[in-house]
Coordinates of C-alpha atoms in Angstrom, one line a residue:
Chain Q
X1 CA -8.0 -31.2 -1.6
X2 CA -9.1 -28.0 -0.5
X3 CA -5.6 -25.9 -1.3
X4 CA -5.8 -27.4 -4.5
X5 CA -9.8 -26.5 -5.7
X6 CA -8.3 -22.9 -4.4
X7 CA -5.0 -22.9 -6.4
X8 CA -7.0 -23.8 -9.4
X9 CA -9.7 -21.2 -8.5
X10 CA -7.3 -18.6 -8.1
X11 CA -5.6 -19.9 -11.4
X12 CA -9.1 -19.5 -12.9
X13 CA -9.1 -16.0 -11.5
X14 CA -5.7 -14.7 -13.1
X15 CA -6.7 -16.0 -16.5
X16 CA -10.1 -14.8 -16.9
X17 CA -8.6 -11.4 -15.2
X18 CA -5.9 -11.5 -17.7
X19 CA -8.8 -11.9 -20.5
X20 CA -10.8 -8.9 -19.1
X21 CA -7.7 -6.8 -20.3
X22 CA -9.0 -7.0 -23.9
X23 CA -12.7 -7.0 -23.1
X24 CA -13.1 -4.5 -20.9
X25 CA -14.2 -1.0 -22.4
X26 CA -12.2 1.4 -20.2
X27 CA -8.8 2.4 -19.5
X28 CA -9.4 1.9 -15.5
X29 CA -11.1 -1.5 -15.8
X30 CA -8.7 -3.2 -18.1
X31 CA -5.8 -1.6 -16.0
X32 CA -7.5 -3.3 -12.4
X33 CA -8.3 -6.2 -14.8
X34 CA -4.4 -6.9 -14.9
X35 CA -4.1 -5.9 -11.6
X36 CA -7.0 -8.6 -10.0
X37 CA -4.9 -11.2 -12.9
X38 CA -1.5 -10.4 -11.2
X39 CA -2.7 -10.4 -7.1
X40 CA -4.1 -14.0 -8.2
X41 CA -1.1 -14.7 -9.6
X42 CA 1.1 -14.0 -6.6
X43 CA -1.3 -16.0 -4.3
X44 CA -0.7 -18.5 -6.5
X45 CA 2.9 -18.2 -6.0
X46 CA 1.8 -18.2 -1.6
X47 CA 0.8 -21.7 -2.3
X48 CA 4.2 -22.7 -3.9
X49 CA 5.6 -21.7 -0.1
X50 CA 7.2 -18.7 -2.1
X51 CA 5.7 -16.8 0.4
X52 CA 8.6 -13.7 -0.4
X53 CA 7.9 -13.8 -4.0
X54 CA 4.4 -14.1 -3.7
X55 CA 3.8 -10.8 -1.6
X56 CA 5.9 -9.0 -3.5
X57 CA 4.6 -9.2 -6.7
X58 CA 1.0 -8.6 -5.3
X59 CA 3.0 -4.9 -4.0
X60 CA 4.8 -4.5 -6.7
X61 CA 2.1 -4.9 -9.1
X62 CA -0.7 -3.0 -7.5
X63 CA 1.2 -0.3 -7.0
X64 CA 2.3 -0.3 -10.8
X65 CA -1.2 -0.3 -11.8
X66 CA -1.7 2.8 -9.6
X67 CA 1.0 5.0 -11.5
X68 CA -0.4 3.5 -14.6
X69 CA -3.4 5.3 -14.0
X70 CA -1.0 8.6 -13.5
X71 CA 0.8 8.2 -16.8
X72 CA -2.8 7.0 -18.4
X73 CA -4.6 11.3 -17.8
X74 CA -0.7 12.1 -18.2
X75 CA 0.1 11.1 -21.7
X76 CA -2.7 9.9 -23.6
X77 CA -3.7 13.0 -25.9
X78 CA -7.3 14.2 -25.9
X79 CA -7.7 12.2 -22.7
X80 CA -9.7 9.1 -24.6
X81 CA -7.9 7.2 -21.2
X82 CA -11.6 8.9 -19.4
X83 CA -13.9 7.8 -21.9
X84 CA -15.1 4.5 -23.3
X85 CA -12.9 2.8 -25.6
X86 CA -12.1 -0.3 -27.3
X87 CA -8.5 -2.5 -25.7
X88 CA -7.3 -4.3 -29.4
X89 CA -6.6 -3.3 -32.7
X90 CA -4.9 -4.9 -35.3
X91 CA -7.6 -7.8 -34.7
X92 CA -6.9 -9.8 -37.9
X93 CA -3.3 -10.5 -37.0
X94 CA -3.4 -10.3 -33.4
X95 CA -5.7 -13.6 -33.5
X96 CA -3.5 -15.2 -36.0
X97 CA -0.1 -14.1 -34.1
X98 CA -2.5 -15.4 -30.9
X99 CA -3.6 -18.9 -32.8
X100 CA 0.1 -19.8 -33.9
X101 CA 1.7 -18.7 -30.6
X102 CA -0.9 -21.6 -28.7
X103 CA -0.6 -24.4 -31.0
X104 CA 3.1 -24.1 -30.7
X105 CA 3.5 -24.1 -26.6
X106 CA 0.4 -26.5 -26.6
X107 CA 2.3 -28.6 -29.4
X108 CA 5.4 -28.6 -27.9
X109 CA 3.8 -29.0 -24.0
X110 CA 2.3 -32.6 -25.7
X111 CA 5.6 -33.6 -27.8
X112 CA 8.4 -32.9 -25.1
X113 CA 9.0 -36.0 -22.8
X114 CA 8.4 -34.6 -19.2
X115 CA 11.2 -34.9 -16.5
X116 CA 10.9 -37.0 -13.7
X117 CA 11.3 -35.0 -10.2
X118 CA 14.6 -35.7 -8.4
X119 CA 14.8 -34.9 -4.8
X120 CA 12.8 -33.4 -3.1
X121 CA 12.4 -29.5 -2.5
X122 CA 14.4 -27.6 0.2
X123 CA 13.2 -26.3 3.2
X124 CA 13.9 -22.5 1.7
X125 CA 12.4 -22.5 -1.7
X126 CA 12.7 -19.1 -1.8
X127 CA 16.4 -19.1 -0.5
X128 CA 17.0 -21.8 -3.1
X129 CA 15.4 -20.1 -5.9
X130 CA 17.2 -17.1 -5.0
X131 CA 20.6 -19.0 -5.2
X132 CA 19.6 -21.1 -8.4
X133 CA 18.8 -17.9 -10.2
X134 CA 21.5 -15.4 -8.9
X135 CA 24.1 -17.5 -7.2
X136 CA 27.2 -17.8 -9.3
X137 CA 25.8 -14.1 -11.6
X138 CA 25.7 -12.3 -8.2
X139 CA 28.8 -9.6 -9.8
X140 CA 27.1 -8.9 -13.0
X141 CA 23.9 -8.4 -11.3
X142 CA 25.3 -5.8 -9.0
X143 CA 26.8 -4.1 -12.0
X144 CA 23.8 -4.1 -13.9
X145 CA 21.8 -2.5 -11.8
X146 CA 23.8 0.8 -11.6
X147 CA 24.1 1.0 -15.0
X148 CA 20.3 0.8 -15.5
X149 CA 19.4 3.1 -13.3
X150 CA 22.4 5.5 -14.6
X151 CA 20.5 4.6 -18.5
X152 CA 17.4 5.8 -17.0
X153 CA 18.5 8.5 -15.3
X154 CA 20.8 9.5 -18.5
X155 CA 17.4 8.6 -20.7
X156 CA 15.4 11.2 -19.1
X157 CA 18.0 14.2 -19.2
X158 CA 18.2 13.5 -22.7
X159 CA 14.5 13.7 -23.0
X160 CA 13.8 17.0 -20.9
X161 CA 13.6 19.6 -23.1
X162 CA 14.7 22.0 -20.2
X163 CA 18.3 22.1 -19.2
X164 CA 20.4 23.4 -16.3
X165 CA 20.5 27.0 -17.9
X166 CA 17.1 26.9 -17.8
X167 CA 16.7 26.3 -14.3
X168 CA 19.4 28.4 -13.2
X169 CA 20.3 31.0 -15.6
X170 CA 23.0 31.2 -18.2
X171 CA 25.5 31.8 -15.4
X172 CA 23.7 29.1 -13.5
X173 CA 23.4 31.4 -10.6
X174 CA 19.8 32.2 -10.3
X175 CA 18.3 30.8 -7.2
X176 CA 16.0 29.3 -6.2
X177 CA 15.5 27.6 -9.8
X178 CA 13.2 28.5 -12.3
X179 CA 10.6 25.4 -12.5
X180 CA 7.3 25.2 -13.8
X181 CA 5.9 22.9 -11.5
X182 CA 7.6 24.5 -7.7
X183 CA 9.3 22.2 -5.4
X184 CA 8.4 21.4 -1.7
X185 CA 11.7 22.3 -0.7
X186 CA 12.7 25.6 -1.7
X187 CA 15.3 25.0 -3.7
Chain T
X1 CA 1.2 -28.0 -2.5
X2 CA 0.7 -27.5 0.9
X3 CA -0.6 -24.9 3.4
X4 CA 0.5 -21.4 2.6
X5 CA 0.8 -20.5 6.2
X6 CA 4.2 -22.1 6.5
X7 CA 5.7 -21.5 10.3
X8 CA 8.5 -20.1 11.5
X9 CA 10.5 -20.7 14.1
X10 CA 8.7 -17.5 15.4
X11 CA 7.7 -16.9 18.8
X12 CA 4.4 -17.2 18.7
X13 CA 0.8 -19.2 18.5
X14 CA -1.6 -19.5 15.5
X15 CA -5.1 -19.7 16.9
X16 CA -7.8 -20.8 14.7
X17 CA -9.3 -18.6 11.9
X18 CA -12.6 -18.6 13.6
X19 CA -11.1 -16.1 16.3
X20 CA -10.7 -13.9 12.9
X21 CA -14.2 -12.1 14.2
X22 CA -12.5 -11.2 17.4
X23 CA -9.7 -9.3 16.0
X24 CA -12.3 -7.5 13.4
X25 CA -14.4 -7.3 16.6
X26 CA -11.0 -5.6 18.3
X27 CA -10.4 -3.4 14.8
X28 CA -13.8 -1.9 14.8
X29 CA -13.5 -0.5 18.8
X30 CA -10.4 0.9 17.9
X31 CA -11.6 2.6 14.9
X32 CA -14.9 3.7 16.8
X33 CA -12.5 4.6 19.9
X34 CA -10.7 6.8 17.1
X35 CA -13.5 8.8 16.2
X36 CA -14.9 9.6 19.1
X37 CA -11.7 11.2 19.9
X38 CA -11.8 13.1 16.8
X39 CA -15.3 14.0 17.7
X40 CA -14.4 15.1 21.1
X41 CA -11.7 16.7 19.8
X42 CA -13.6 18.7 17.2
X43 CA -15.9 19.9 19.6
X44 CA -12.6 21.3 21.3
X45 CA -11.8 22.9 18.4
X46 CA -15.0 25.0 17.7
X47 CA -15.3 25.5 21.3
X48 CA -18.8 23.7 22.3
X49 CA -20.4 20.4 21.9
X50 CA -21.5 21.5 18.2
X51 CA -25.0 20.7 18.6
X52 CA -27.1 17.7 19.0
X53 CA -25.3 15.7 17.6
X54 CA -21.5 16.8 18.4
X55 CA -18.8 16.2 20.8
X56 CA -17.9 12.5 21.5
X57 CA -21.5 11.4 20.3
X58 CA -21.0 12.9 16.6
X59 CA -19.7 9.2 14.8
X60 CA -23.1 7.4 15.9
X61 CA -24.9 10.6 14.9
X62 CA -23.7 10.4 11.6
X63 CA -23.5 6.5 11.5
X64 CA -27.2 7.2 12.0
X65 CA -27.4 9.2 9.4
X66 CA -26.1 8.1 6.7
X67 CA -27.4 4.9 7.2
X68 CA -31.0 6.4 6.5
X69 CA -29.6 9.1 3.7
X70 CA -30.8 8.2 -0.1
X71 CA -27.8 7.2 -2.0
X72 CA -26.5 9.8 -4.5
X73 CA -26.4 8.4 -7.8
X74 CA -24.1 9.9 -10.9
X75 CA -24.0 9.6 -14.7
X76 CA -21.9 7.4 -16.2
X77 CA -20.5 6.2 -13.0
X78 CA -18.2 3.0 -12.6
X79 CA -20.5 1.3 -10.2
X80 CA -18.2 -1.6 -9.8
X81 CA -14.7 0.3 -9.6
X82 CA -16.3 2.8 -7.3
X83 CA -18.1 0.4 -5.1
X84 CA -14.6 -1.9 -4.8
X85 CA -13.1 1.5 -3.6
X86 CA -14.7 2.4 -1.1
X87 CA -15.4 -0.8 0.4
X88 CA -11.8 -1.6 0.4
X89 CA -10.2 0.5 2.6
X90 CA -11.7 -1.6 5.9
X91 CA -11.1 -4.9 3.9
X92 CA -7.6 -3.7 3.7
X93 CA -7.1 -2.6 7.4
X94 CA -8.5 -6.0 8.5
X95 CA -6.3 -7.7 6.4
X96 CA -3.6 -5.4 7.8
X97 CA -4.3 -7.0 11.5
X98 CA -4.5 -10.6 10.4
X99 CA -0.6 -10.0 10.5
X100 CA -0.3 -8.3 14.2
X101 CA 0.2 -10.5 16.9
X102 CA -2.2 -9.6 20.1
X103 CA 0.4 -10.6 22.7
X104 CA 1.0 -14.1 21.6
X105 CA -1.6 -15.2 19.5
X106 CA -1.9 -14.4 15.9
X107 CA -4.2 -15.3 13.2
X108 CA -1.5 -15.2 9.8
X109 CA 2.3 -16.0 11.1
X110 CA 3.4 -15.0 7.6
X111 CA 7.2 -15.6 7.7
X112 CA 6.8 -12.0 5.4
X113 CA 4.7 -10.6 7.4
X114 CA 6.2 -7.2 7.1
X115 CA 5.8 -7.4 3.5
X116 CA 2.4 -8.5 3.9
X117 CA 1.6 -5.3 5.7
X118 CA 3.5 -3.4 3.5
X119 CA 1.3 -4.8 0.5
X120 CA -1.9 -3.9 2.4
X121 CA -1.1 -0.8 2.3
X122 CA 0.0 -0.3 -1.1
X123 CA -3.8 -1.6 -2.0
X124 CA -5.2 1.9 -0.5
X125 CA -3.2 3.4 -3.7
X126 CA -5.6 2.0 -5.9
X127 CA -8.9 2.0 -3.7
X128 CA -8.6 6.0 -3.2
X129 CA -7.8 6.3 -6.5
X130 CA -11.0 4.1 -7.5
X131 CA -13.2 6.0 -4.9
X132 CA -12.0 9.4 -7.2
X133 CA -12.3 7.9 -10.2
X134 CA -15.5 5.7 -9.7
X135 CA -18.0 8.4 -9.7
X136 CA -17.4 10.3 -13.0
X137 CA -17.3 13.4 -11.4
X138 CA -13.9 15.5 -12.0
X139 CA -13.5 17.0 -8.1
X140 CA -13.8 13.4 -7.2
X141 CA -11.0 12.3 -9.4
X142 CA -9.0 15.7 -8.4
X143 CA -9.3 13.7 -5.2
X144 CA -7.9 10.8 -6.3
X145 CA -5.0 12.2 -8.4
X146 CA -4.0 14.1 -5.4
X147 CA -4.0 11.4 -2.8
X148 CA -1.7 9.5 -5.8
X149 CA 0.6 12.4 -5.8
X150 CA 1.1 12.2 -2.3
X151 CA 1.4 8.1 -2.7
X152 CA 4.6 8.6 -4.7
X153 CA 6.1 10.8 -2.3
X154 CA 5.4 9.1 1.3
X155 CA 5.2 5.4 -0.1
X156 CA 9.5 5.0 -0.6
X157 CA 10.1 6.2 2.7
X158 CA 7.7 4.6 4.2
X159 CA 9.0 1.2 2.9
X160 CA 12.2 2.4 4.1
X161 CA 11.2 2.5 7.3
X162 CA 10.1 -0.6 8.0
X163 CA 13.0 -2.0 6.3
X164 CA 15.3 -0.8 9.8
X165 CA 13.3 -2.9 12.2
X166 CA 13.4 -5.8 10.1
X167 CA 16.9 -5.4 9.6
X168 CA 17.6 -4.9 13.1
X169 CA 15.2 -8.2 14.3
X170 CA 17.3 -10.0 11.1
X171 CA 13.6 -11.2 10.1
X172 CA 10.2 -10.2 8.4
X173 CA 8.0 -12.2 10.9
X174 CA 6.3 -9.5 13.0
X175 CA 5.9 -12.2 16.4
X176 CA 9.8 -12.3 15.8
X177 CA 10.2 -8.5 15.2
X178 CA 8.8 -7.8 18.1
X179 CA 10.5 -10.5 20.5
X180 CA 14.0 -9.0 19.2
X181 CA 13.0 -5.7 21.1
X182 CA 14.1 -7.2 24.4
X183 CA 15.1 -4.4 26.7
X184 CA 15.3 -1.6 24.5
X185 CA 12.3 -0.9 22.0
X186 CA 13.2 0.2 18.4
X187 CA 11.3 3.1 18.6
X188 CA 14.1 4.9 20.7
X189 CA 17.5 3.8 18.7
X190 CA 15.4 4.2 15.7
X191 CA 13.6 7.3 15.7
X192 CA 13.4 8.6 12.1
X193 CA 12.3 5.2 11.1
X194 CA 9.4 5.6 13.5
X195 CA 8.4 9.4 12.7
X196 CA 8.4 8.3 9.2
X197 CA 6.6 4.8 10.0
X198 CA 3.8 7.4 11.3
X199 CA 3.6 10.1 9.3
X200 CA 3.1 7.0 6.4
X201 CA 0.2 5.7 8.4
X202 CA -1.7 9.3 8.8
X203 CA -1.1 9.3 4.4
X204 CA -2.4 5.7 3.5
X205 CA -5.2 6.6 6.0
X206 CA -6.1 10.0 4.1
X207 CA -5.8 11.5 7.4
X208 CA -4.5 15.3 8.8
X209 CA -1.6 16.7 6.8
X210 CA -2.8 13.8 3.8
X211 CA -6.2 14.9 3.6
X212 CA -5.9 17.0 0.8
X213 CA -7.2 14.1 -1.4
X214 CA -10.3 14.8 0.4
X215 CA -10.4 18.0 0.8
X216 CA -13.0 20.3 1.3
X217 CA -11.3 22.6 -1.7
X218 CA -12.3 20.1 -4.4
X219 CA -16.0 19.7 -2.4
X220 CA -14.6 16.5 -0.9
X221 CA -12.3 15.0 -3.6
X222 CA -12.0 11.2 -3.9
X223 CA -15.5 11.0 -1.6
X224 CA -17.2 13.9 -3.1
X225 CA -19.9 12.1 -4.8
X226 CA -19.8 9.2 -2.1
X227 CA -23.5 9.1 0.1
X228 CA -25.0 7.1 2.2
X229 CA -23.6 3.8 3.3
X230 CA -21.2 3.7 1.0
X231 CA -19.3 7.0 3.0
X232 CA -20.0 5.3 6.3
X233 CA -17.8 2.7 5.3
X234 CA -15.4 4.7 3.6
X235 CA -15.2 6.6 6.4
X236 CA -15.5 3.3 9.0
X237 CA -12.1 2.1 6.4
X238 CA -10.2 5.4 6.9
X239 CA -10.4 5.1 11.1
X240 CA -9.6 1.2 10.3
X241 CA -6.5 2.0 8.9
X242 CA -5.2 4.4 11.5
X243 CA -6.4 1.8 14.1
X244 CA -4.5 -0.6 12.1
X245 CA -1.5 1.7 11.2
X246 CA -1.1 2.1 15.0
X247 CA -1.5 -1.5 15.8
X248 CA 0.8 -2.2 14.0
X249 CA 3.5 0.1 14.9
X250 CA 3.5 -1.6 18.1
X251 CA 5.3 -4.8 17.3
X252 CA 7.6 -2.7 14.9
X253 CA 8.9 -0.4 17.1
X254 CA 7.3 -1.0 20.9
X255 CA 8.6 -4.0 21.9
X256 CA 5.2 -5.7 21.3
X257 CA 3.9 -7.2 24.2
X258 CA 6.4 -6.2 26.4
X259 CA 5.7 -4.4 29.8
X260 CA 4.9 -4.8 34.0
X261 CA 2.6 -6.5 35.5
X262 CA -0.3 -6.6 32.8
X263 CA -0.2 -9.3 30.3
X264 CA 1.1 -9.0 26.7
X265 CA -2.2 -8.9 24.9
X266 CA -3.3 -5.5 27.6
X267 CA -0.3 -3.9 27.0
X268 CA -0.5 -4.2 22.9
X269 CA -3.8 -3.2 23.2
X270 CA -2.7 -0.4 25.7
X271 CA 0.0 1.2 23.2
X272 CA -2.2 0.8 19.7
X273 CA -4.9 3.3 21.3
X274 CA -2.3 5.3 22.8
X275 CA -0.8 5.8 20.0
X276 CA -3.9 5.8 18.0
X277 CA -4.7 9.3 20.6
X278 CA -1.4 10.4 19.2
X279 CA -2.4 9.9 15.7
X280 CA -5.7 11.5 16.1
X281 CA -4.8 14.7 17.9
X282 CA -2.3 15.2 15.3
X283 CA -4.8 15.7 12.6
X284 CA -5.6 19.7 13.7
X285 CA -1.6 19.9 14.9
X286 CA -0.2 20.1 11.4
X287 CA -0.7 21.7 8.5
X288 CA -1.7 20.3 5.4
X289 CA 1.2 18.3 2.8
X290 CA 0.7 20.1 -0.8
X291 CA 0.1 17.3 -3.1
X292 CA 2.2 18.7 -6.0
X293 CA 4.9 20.0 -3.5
X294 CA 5.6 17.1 -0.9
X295 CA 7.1 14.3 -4.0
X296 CA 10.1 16.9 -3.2
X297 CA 9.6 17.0 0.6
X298 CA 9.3 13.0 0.1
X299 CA 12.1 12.4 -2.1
X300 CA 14.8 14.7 -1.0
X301 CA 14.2 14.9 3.1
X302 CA 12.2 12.0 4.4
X303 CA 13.9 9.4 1.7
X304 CA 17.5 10.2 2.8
X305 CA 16.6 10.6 6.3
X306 CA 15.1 6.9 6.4
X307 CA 17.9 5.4 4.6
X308 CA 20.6 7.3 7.1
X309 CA 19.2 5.3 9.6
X310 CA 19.0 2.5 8.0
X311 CA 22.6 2.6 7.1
X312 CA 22.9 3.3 10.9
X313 CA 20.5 0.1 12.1
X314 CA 22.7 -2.1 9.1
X315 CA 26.3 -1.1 11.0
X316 CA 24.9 -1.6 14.1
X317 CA 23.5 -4.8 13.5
X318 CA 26.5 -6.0 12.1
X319 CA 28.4 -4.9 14.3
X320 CA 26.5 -7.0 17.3
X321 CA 26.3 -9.9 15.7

C-alpha cells in the first residue's frame, strides 16, 4: 500500500516536472525541471526491481542536464539562456500536434484488448531485460557502437574549422601546437 | 511492486532506517573532525593560532558566526535554484553513506550500490553549478562554470576507477566489495584506481587542487554571494562529502572492516578519518588544477591510466577465476 501511494507520487512528480519544462521562464529551471522529471523517473524504475536501470538513468541524466547548462552560455547567441524567457513557440500547432497525439495513444490504450500476464517475472529482471533486448542482436550492437562513435568523431572534424596545418604548421612540424584555448599537457 | 531494497546474497545486515540518524550523527563528527584539522592545520600554515578565533577552534567560531550574520540578498536571484544548491551538497553526502556498510550493518544494501554512489556524486555537478548560478552574480557563476569544467575532466576517470574494484569483487554491492578484499586490500594491486578514486573525491568536494570553483580570484566563485546559514551548510556539505568520499573508499579499496583485534565497525571508522587526515592535509600540498587546462590533464593522463589498470584488474580476474 505504501510503495504503491509512493510510486504513484513519484509518478506524479515526473509528470508535473516534465510540465514545468514548458512553464518555467528560465533556461536553468526548465533544464532542472527535466532533470527532477527524469530522477523521478528512474526511482520509478527502483520500484520495478530494475535497480541497475534505475540508478543509471538518475546518473546519466543529471549529469546531462549539467553539460546542458555548458552548451546553454556556449551556443545560444546574445546569451538570452541568462535572462528570462518564454520555453514554446509555435503555440497554435504545438497544441493541436499535442491534442491529436493524446486522443490517439489514449484511443488506442481503450480499443486494444490487454494481454493477460503469463509467468511470472524472473528473479533478474534486469538480467532478463538485458537478454530480451540485446540477446540474439549482441554482434550488430558491438558494431554499432564503433561506428557511432567513429560518426561522431568524423562529424566534429568535419565541423572544426581548424585543421592539422593549423595546429602544427604547413609542414606539420611546429610544436607544441598552435591552439587557442592551451592544453594541460604541453603538447 | 515490491520493496526496492531487494537483497543480495551480500554479506551483510540491514538494520532499520531509524538507525539512519546515527550514521548522519557519524557523518557530521567526521566532517567536524575534518575541519578542525583544516583549522589546525591552517594555523600551521600562517604560523600562530590566528587569533581568537583560530587554530582547531576556527569551525565553531565561524559556525557561530554565521549563524548570527544577516543574510546577503541579490537582485534577481533564483531563490529556489540557489537555495536547492547549496543545501544539497550534505543531502548528497548523506545519501552517499546510506550505501557504506559500518562493519556489518548497513542502512541501503543496494545490489548497485556502487552505482548508487557514483550517482551521488554526479548530483554535486548540478548543485555547484546551481550555487554559481543561483545568485545572479557573474563571479558566482564564473564559479560554477569552472567547477563544471573540471567535472568533465575528473568525472570519466573517476567512474573508471571504481569500475576496477567492482570488476575485481565481480559485483556492485559495496558489503560484497569489500568481503572480496580478503587478505590483500585493493588499494595495493590497484593503485592508480585508488589515487584516482581520491583525487575524484577532493573534485566533487570542491576541495585543494579543485577549489578553483571557489576561488578567492573570482571573490569566492560558486559561494561568492552565499551568507549566513546558507554558507555554513554549504560549507558543513563540502566537509560531508570529503567525510563521505573517504568513507567510502574504505570498502572499495581497504578491505572494509577488516583488521586485528578491534571490531569491523572501529576499524572502518579508524581508516575513513585516517584517510579523511590524508585528504585534508593534502589541500595546502598541491597546487591548484587550471579549470580550462585539466579536461587535457583528465582526458589524456588520468583516463588512460585508469583504464590500464582496469585492463590489468579484467586479466587478472579472469585469469583467477
Amino acid at each position: 500500500m505504501l510503495t504503491d501511494i509512493a510510486f504513484w507520487g513519484i509518478g506524479l512528480v515526473a509528470v508535473l516536472g516534465g510540465a514545468a519544462v514548458f512553464y518555467v521562464d528560465s533556461m536553468a529551471r526548465a533544464t532542472y525541471a527535466l532533470a527532477l522529471s527524469f530522477v523521478a523517473v528512474g526511482m520509478q524504475v527502483l520500484f520495478l526491481q530494475q535497480n541497475y536501470v534505475g540508478v543509471v538513468t538518475i546518473l546519466m541524466m543529471v549529469m546531462e542536464m549539467a553539460i546542458m547548462a555548458v552548451y546553454m552560455v556556449m551556443f545560444m547567441g546574445m546569451n538570452p539562456a541568462l535572462m528570462p524567457m518564454s520555453m514554446v513557440h509555435s503555440n497554435k500547432t504545438a497544441i493541436a500536434v499535442a491534442l491529436t497525439t493524446f486522443l490517439a495513444l489514449a484511443t488506442g490504450i481503450l480499443m486494444v484488448d490487454w494481454p493477460t500476464r503469463r509467468g511470472s517475472p524472473p528473479p533478474d529482471v534486469t538480467m532478463a531485460l538485458g537478454e530480451s533486448l540485446m540477446g540474439p542482436k549482441m554482434l550488430v550492437m558491438a558494431v554499432i557502437s564503433p561506428v557511432m562513435v567513429a560518426t561522431i568523431v568524423a562529424g566534429v572534424v568535419l565541423a572544426a574549422h581548424r585543421t592539422r596545418y593549423d595546429r602544427f604548421g604547413d609542414d606539420l612540424k611546429q610544436r607544441p601546437a598552435d591552439d587557442p584555448q592551451p592544453g594541460g599537457v604541453g603538447r | 511492486m515490491d520493496d526496492p531494497t531487494s537483497m543480495t546474497d551480500s554479506p551483510i545486515t540491514t538494520v532499520a532506517p531509524g538507525w539512519a540518524i546515527v550514521a548522519l550523527g557519524i557523518l557530521g563528527a567526521l566532517a567536524v573532525t575534518a575541519a578542525v584539522l583544516d583549522g589546525a592545520l591552517a594555523a600551521r600554515a600562517r604560523g600562530g593560532p590566528g587569533g581568537k578565533m583560530g587554530g582547531p577552534v576556527r569551525p565553531f567560531g565561524e559556525a557561530a558566526r554565521l549563524m548570527r550574520q544577516r543574510r546577503r540578498t541579490t537582485v534577481e536571484a533564483d531563490r529556489l535554484l540557489w537555495r536547492i544548491g547549496g543545501a544539497g551538497l550534505l543531502v548528497t553526502a548523506a545519501l552517499m553513506v546510506t550505501v557504506v556498510p559500518l562493519g556489518e550493518w548497513t542502512i541501503f544494501d543496494l545490489d548497485v550500490g556502487v552505482m548508487w554512489f557514483n550517482a551521488m556524486d554526479v548530483m554535486v555537478w548540478a548543485l555547484v553549478w546551481l550555487t554559481g548560478w543561483g545568485a545572479n552574480s557573474a563571479h558566482s557563476l564564473v564559479g560554477g562554470y569552472r567547477f563544471l569544467a573540471h567535472g568533465l575532466g575528473y568525472e570519466l576517470p573517476l567512474m573508471f576507477a571504481l569500475v576496477a574494484p567492482a570488476i575485481a569483487a565481480e559485483t556492485l554491492n559495496v558489503g560484497a566489495v569489500a568481503a572480496a578484499q580478503e587478505g590483500l586490500w585493493f588499494a595495493v594491486w590497484m593503485p592508480v584506481a585508488f589515487l584516482v578514486y581520491l583525487l575524484g573525491v577532493a573534485a566533487f568536494s570542491v576541495w585543494g587542487p579543485f577549489a578553483p570553483a571557489i576561488g578567492t580570484d573570482v571573490s569566492g566563485g560558486a559561494r561568492a554571494e552565499l551568507s549566513g546559514v546558507d554558507r555554513l551548510v554549504f560549507e558543513a556539505g563540502r566537509y560531508a562529502l570529503l567525510a563521505a568520499g573517504a568513507a567510502f573508499a574504505v570498502p572499495m579499496f581497504l578491505g572494509g572492516g577488516a583488521g586485528p583485534l578491534l571490531p569491523g565497525w572501529a576499524w572502518v571508522l579508524v581508516k575513513t578519518v585516517a584517510l579523511l587526515a590524508v585528504l585534508v592535509w593534502l589541500r595546502r600540498r598541491l597546487p591548484a588544477f587550471r579549470p580550462d587546462k585539466f579536461m587535457e590533464v583528465g582526458w589524456m593522463l588520468l583516463l588512460p591510466a585508469v583504464l590500464l589498470q582496469d585492463l590489468v584488474v579484467a586479466v587478472i580476474a579472469v585469469w583467477r577465476s
